[in-house]
Short mmCIF file of C-alpha atoms and ligand atoms in Angstrom, two decimals:
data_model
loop_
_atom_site.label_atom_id
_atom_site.label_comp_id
_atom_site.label_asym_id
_atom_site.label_seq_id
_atom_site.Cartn_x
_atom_site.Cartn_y
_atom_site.Cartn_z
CA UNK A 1021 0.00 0.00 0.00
CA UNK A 1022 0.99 3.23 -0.71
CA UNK A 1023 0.65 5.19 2.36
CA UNK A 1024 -2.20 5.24 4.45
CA UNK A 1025 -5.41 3.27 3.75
CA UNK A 1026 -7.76 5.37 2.30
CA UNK A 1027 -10.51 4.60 5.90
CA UNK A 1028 -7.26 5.40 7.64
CA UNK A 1029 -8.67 6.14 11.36
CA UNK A 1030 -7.31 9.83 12.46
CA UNK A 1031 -8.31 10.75 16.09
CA UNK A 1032 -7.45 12.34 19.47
CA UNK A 1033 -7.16 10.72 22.97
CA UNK A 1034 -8.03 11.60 26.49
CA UNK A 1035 -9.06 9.58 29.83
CA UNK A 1036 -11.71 10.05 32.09
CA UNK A 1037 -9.71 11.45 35.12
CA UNK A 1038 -7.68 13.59 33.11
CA UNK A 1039 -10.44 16.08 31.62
CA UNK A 1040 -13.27 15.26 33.22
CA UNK A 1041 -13.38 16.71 36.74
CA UNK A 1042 -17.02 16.26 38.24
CA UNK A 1043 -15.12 14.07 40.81
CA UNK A 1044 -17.52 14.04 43.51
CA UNK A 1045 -21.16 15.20 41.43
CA UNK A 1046 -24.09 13.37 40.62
CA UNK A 1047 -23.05 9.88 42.91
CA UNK A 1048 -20.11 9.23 41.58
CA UNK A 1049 -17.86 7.06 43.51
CA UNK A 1050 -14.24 8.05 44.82
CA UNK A 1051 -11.40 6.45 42.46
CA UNK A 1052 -7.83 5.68 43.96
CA UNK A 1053 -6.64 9.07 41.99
CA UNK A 1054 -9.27 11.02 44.09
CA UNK A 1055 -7.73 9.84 47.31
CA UNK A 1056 -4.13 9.55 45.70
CA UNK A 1057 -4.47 13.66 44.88
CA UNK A 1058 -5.40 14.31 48.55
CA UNK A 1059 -1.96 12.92 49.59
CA UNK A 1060 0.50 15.99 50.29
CA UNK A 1061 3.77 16.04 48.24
CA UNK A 1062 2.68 13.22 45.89
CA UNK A 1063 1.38 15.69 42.84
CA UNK A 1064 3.26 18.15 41.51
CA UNK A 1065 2.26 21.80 42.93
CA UNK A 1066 -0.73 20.10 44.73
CA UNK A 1067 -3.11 19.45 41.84
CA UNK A 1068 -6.00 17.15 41.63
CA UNK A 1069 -8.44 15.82 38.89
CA UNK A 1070 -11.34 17.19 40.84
CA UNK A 1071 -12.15 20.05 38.09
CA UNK A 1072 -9.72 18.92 35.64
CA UNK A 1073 -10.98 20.06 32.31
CA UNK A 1074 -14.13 20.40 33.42
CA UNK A 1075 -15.35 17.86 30.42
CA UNK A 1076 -18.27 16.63 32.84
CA UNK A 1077 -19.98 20.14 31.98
CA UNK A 1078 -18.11 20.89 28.60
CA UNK A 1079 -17.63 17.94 26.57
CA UNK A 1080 -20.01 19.69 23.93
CA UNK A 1081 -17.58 22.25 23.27
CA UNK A 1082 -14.69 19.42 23.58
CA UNK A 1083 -16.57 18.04 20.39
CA UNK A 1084 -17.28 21.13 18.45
CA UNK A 1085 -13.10 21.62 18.64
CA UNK A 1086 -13.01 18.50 17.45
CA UNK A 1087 -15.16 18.66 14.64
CA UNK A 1088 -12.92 21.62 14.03
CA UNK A 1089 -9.58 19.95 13.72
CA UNK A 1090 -12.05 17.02 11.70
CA UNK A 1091 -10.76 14.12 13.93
CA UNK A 1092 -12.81 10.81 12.85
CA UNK A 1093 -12.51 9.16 16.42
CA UNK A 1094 -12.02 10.30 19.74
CA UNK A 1095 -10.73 7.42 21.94
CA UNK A 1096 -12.15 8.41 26.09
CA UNK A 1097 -12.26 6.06 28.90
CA UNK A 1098 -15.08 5.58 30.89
CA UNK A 1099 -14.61 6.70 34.73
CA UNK A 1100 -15.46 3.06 36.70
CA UNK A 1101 -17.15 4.71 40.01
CA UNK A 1102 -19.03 7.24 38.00
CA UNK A 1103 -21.11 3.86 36.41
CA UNK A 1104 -20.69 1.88 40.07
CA UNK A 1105 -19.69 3.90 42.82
CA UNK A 1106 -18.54 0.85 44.71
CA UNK A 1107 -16.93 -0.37 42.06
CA UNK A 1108 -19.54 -3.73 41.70
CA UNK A 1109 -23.52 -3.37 43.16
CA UNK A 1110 -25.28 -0.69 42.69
CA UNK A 1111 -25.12 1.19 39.34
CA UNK A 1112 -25.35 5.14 39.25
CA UNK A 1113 -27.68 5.91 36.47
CA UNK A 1114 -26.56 9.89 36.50
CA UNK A 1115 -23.02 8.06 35.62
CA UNK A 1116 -24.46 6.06 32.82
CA UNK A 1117 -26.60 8.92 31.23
CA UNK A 1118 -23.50 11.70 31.61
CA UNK A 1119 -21.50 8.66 28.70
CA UNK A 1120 -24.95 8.74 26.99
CA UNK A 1121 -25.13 12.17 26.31
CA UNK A 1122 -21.25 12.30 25.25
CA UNK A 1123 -21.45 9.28 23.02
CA UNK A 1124 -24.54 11.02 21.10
CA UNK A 1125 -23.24 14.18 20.67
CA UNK A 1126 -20.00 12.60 19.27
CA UNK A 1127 -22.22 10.49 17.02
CA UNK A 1128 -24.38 13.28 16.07
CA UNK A 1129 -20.94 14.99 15.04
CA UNK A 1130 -19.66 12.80 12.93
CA UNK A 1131 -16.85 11.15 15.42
CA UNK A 1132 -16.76 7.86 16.22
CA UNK A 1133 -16.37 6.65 19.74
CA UNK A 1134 -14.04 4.57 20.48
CA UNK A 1135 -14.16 3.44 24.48
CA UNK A 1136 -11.26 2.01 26.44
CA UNK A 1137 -12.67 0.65 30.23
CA UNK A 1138 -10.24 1.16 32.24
CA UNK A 1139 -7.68 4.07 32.05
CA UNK A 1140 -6.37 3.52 35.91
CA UNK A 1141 -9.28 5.57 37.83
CA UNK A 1142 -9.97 2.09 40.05
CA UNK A 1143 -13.01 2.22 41.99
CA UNK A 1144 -11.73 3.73 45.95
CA UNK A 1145 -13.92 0.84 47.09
CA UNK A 1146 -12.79 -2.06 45.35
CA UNK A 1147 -9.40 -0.67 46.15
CA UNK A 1148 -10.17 -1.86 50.46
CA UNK A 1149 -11.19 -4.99 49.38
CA UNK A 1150 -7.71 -5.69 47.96
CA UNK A 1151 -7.77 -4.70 44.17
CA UNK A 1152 -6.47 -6.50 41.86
CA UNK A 1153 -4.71 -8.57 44.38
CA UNK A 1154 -8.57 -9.88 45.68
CA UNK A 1155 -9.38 -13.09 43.82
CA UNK A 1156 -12.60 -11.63 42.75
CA UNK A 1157 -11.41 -8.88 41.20
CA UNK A 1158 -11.41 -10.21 36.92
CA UNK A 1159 -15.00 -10.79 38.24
CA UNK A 1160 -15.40 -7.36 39.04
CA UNK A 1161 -13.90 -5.89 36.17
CA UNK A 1162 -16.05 -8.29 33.52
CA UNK A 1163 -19.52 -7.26 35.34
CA UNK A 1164 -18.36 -3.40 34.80
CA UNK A 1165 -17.53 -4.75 30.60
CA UNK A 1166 -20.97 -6.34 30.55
CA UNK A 1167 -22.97 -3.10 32.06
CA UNK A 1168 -20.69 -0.46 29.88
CA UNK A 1169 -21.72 -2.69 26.84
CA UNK A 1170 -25.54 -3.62 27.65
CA UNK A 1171 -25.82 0.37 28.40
CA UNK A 1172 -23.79 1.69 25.24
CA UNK A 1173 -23.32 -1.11 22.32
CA UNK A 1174 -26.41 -0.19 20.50
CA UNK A 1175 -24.28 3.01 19.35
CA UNK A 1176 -20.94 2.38 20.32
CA UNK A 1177 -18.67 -0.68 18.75
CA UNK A 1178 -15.49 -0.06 19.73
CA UNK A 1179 -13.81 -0.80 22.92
CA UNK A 1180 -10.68 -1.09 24.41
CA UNK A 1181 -9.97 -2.99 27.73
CA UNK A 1182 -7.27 -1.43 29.48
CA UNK A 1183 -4.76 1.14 28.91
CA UNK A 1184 -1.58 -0.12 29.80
CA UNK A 1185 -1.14 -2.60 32.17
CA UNK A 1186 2.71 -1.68 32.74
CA UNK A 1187 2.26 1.57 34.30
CA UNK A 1188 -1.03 1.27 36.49
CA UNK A 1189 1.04 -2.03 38.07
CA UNK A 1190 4.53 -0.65 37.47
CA UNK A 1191 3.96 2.59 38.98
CA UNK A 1192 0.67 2.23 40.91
CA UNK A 1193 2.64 -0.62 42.91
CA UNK A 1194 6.02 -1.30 41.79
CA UNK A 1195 7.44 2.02 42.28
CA UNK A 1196 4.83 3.97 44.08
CA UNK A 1197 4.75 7.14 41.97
CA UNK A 1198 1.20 6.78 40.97
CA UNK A 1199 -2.12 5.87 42.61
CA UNK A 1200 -2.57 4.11 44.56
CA UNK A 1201 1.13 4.94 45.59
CA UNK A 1202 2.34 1.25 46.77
CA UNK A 1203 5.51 -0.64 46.80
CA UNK A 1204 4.74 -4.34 46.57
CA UNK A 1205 6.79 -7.36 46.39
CA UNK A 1206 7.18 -9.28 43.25
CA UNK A 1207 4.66 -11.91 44.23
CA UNK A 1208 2.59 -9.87 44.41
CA UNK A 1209 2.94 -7.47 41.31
CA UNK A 1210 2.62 -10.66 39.74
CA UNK A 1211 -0.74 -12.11 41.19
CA UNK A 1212 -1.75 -8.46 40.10
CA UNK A 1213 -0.86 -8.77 36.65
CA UNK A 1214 -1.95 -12.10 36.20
CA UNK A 1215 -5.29 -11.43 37.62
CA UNK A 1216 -5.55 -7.96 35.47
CA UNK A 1217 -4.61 -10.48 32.36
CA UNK A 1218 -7.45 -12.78 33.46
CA UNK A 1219 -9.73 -9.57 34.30
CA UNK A 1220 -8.77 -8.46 30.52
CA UNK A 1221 -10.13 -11.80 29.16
CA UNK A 1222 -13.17 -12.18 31.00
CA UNK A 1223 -14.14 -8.92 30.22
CA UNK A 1224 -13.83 -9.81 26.27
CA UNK A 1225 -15.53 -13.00 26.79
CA UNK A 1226 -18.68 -10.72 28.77
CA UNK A 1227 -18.79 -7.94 26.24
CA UNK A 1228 -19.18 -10.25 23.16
CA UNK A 1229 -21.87 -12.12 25.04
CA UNK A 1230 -23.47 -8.77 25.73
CA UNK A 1231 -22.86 -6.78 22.92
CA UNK A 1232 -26.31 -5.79 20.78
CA UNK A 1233 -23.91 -5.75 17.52
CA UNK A 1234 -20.76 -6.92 16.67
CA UNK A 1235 -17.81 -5.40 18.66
CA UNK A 1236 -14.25 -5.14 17.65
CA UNK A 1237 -12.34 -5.20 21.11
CA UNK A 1238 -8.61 -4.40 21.59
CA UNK A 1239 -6.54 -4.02 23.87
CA UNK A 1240 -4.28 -0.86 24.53
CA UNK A 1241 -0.71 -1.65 26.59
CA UNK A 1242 1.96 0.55 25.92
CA UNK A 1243 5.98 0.26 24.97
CA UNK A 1244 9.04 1.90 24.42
CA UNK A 1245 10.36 0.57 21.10
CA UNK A 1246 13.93 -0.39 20.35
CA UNK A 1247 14.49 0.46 16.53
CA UNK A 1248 18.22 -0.89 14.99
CA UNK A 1249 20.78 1.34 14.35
CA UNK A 1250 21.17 0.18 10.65
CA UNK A 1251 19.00 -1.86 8.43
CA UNK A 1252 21.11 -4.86 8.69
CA UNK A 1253 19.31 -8.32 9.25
CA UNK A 1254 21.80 -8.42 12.20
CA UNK A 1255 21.04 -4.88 13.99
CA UNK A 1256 17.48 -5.96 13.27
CA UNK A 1257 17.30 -9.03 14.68
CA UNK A 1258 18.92 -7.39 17.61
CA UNK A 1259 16.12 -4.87 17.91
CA UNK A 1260 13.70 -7.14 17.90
CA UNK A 1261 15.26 -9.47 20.68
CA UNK A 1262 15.85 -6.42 22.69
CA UNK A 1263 11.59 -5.47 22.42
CA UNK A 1264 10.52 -8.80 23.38
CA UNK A 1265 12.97 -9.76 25.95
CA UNK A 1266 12.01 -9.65 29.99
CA UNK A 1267 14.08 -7.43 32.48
CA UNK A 1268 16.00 -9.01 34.82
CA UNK A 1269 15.04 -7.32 37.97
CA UNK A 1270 11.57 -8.76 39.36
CA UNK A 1271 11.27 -5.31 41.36
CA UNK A 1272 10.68 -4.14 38.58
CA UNK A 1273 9.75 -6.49 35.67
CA UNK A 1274 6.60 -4.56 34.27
CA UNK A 1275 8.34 -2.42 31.45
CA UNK A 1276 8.24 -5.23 28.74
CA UNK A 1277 6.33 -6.15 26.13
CA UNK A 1278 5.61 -10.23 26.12
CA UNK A 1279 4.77 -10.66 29.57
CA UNK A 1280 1.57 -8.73 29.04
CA UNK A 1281 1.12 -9.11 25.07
CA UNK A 1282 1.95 -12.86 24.42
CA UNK A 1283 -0.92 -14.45 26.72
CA UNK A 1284 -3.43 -12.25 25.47
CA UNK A 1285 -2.47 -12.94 21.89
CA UNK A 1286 -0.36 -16.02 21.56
CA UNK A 1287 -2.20 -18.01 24.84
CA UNK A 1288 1.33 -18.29 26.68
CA UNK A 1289 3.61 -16.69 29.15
CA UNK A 1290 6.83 -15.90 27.38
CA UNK A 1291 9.45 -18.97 28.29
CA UNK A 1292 12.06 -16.49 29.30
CA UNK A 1293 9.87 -15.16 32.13
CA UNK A 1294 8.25 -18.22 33.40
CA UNK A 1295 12.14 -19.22 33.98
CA UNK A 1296 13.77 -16.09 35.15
CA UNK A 1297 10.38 -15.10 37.26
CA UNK A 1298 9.90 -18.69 38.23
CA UNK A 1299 9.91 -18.02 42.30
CA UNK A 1300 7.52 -15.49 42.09
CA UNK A 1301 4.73 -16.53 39.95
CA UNK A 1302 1.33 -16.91 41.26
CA UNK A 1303 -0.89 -20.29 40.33
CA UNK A 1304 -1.66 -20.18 36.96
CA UNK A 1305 -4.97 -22.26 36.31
CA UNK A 1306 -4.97 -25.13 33.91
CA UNK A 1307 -8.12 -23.18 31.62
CA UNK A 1308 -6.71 -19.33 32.68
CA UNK A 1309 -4.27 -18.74 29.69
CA UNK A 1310 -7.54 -19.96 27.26
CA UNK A 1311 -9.73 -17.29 29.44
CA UNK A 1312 -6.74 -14.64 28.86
CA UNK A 1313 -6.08 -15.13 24.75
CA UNK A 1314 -10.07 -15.06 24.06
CA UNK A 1315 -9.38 -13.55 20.51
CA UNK A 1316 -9.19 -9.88 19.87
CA UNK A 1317 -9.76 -7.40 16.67
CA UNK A 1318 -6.92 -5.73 17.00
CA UNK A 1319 -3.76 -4.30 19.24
CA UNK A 1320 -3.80 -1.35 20.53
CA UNK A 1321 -0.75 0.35 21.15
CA UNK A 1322 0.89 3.69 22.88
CA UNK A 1323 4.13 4.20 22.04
CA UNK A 1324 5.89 8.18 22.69
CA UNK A 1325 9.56 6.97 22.21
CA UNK A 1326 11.80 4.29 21.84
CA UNK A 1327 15.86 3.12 22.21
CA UNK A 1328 18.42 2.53 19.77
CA UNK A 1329 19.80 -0.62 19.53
CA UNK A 1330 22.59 -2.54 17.29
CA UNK A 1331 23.74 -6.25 17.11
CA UNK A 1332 27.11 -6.71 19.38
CA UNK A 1333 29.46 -9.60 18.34
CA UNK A 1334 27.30 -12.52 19.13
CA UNK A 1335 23.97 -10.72 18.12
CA UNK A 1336 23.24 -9.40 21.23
CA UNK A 1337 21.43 -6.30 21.33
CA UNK A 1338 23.75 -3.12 22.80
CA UNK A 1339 21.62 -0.01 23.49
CA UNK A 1340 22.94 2.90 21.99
CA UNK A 1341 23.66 6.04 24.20
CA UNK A 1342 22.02 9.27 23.24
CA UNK A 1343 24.62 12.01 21.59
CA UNK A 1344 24.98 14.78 23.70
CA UNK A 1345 22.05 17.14 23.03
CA UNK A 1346 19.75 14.78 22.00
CA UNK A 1347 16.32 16.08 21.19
CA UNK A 1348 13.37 16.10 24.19
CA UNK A 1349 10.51 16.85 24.61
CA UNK A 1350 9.01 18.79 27.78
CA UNK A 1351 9.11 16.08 29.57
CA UNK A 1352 12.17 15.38 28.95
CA UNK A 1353 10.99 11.82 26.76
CA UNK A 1354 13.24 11.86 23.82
CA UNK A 1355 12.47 12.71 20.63
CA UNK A 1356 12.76 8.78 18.52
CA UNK A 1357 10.39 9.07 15.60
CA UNK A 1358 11.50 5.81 14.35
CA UNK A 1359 10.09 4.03 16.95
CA UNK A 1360 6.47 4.46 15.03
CA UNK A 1361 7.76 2.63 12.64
CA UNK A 1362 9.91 0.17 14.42
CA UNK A 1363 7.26 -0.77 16.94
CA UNK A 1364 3.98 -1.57 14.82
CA UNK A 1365 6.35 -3.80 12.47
CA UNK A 1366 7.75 -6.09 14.90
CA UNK A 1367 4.32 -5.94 16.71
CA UNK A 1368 2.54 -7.10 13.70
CA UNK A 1369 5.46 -9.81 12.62
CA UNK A 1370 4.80 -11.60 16.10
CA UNK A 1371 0.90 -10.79 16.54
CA UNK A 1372 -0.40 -10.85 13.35
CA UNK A 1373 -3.01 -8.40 14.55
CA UNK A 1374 -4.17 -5.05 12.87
CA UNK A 1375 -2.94 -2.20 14.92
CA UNK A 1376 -4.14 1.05 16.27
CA UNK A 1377 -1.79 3.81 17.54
CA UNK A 1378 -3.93 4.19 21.01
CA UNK A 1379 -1.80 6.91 22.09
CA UNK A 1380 1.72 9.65 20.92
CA UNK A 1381 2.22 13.15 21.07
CA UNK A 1382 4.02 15.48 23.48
CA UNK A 1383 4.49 18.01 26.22
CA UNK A 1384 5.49 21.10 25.04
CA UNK A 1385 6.17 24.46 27.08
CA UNK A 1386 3.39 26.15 25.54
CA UNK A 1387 2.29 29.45 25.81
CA UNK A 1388 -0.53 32.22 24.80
CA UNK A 1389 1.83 34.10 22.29
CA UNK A 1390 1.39 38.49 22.10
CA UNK A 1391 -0.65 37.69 18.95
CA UNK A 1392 -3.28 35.79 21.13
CA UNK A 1393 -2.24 32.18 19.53
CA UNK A 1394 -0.35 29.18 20.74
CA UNK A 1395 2.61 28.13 18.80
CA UNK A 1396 3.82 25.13 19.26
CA UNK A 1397 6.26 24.49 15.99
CA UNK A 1398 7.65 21.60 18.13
CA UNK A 1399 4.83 19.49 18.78
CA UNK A 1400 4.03 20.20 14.38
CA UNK A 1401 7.37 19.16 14.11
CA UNK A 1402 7.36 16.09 16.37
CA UNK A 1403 4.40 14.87 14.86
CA UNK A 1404 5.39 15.45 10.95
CA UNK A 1405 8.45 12.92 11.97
CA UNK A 1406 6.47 10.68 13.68
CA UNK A 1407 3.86 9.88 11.04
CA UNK A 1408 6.15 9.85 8.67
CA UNK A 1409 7.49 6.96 10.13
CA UNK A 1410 3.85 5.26 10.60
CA UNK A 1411 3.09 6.11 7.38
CA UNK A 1412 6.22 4.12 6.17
CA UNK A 1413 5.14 1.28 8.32
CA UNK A 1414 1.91 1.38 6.35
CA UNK A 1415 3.22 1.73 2.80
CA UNK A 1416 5.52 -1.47 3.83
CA UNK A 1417 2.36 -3.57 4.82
CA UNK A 1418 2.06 -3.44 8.74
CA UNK A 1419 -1.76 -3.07 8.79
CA UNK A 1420 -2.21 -0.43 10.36
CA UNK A 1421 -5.74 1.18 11.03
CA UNK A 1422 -5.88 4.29 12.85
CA UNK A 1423 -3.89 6.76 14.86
CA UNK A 1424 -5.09 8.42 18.41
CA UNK A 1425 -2.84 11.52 18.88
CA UNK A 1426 -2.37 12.11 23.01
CA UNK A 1427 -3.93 14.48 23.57
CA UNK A 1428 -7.35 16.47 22.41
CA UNK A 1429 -6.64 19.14 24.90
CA UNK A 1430 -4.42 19.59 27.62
CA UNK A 1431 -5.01 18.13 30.86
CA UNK A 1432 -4.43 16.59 34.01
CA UNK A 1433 -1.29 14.80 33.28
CA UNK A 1434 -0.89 12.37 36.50
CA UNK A 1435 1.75 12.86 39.14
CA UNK A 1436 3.15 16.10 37.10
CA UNK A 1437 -0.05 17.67 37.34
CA UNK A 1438 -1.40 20.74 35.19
CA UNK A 1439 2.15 21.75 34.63
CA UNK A 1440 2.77 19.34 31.49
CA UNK A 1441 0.69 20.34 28.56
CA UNK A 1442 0.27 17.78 25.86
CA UNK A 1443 -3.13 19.40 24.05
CA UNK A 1444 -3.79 20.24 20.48
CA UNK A 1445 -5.89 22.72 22.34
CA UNK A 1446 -4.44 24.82 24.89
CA UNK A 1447 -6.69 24.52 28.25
CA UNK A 1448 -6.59 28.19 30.08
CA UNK A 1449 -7.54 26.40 33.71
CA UNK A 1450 -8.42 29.34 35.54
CA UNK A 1451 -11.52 30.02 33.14
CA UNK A 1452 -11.51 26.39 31.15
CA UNK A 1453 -11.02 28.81 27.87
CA UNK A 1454 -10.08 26.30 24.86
CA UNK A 1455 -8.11 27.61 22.52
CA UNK A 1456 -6.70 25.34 19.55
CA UNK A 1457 -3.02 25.59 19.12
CA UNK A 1458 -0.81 25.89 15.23
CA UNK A 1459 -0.36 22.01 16.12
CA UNK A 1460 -4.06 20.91 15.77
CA UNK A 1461 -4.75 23.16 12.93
CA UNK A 1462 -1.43 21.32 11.40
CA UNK A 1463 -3.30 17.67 12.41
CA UNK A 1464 -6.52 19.24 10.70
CA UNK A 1465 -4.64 19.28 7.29
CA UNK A 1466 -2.79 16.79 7.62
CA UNK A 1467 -6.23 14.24 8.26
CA UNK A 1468 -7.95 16.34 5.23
CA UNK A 1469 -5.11 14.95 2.71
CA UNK A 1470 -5.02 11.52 4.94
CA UNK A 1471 -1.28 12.21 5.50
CA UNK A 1472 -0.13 12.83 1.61
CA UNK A 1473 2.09 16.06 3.41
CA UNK A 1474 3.95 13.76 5.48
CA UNK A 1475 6.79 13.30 2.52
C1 FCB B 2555 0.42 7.63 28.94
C2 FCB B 2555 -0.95 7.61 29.59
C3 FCB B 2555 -1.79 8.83 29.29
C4 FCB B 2555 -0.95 10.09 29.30
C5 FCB B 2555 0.27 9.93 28.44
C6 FCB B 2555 1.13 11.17 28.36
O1 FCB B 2555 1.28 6.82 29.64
O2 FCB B 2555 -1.68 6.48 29.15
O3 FCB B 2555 -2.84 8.87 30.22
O4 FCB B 2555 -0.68 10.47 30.58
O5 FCB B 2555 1.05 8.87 28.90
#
């Protein structure tokens, strides 16, 4: 193919706790990020998600800026404890009708919804009873899939499960830097995962026996991709061990691809872990690895940057150090546009599976310029070399169906707060003024010719 597919899938991404403030309105439940925010020291300058964007009042306008920049999707996430404030039970029907009216008025805009469950706002309540470390708890999670698709599949037909698995375990308890702010042993980042993974499939196996039309249900973990230095079979081969090998350190084992990607998609715990994590694995049921690979429609995928990597004398990969002065974002991510490329092909030579882009894009430092506009030639820049790079993927046959820039508007961007600002639209928080920045009139074009710019 030539490029992009002509029903190429260009849209904009955001999660529930990040825009939509309305934390505590209309019976909605506390999530672990409500009580995470209240902890002193743990966000930066003190913020919290309680007003956020204020997207529980203004989606409408959210969508006419949308309809603006002429996205075709808009990937949200569903808040858990607005739809069940205890996280199972009782349902909140003011939760369920605020998704109505936000699904409709995408729908009667032209955008297609595109709903991922579980973007890390876990119900307060469940949290007591143990999380994802409580037995129960893939229950839980598949009796929230089957309500969000009895309530919403007559309109809505595309869903996501959960938005990566590596950080809401790796930094919610591995590390501690998000909510619910833990440090857990192995074991038990383990039982976790393996529960989420079962959570994951039950959830799939609940929405298709639900769903009033056919689904197409992904999944949308996230990586950072290892590209090769040069394009020789050996630097490539390299690469590609380096993506889909384990780490060595079970303190902190979650930043890797197979553990979480091969039993969902192949049925099977990668060989290398089941050895090297051996003393720390939970029991893994005789029918759980069939419950965890029921069979998806396609990958989701976030990927924001990646590491260079070449063959060393045996073939083993050697990660390349940056040069001095290497490009960064805000953030301080760096700047690796080949990883768009990179990632989706080796991703689609082990899956097989058609692939989204669930999630890229950057903070920038930007500002209101004198002229009353935000320019933001770095995040235009950043993603010109990106796409280019997913358009190559495309044009060399890694099917690959749609692209979800991060973010529609800026927002509340987890333990850094409001201080990172990753919108097209620039989000003035002390009147919620919307303003769209160079970048998303750049993304406007750019989806009008369906990426023919990006030479
Ligand atoms: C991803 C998260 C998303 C956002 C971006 C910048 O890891 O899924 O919510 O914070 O990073």
């Amino acid at each position: 193919m030539d490029g992009f597919r002509k029903d190429f899938v260009w849209g904009v991404a955001a999660a529930s706790y990040q825009v939509e403030g309305g934390a505590f309105e209309d019976g909605k439940g506390w999530s672990i990020w409500d009580m995470y925010c209240r902890k002193p020291g743990v966000i930066a300058n003190g913020d919290t998600g309680d007003i956020a964007c204020d997207s529980y009042h203004r989606y409408r306008e959210d969508i006419r800026l949308m309809k603006e920049i002429g996205v075709h999707a808009y990937r949200l996430s569903i808040s858990w404890p607005r739809l069940l404030p205890s996280g199972t039970g009782k349902v909140n029907e003011k939760g369920l009708s605020y998704y109505d009216a936000l699904i409709d008025e995408l729908l009667q805009n032209g955008i297609t919804p595109y709903i991922t469950l579980f973007h890390w706002d876990y119900p307060y309540e469940l949290y007591k009873r143990g999380g994802w470390l409580n037995p129960d708890s893939p229950q839980w999670f598949a009796d929230y899939a089957k309500l969000v698709t009895e309530r919403y599949s007559d309109r809505v037909t595309h869903f996501f499960t959960l938005n990566e698995p590596q950080c809401f375990i790796g930094l919610g308890f591995e590390s501690g830097v998000h909510a619910p702010g833990q440090r857990l042993s192995a074991d038990d980042t383990f039982q976790m995962a393996h529960n989420v993974l079962l959570g994951h499939g039950m959830a799939v196996m609940a929405m298709r026996a639900a769903a009033k039309q056919p689904l197409e249900i992904g999944y949308a973990p996230t990586a950072s991709f290892m590209y090769p230095l040069t394009d020789s079979l050996e630097d490539i081969e390299a690469a590609r061990r380096a993506n889909f090998s384990l780490p060595d350190d079970p303190q902190s084992w979650t930043w890797n691809v197979s553990w979480w990607n091969d039993p969902v998609l192949l049925g099977e715990y990668p060989a290398e872990g089941l050895a090297k994590y051996e003393k720390y694995l939970p029991h893994i049921g005789q029918d759980d690895l069939k419950i965890i690979s029921q069979p998806l429609d396609f990958l989701g995928q976030n990927i924001y940057n990646g590491v260079q990597v070449k063959a060393g004398e045996t073939g083993e990969p050697i990660y390349l150090k940056r040069y001095t002065g290497f490009p960064k974002t805000a953030l301080n991510w760096p700047i690796t546009p080949e990883c768009l490329y990179w990632g989706p092909r080796f991703l689609y030579e082990r899956y097989h599976k058609p692939i989204y882009i669930t999630e890229n894009g950057l903070a920038c430092n930007d500002v209101i310029s004198v002229d009353g506009k935000v320019h933001d030639p770095n995040r235009i820049d950043f993603l010109y070399r990106y796409l280019r790079e997913l358009k190559k993927a495309s044009t060399d046959g890694v099917d690959v169906r749609g692209y979800f820039q991060w973010s529609i508007m800026d927002n509340f961007e987890w333990h850094s707060g409001y201080a990172e600002r990753f919108g097209l639209v620039y989000v003035d928080y002390r009147d919620q003024t919307r303003l769209i920045k160079d970048s998303g009139y750049w993304y406007r074009d750019t989806i009008a010719c369906n990426g023919t710019n990006l030479i």
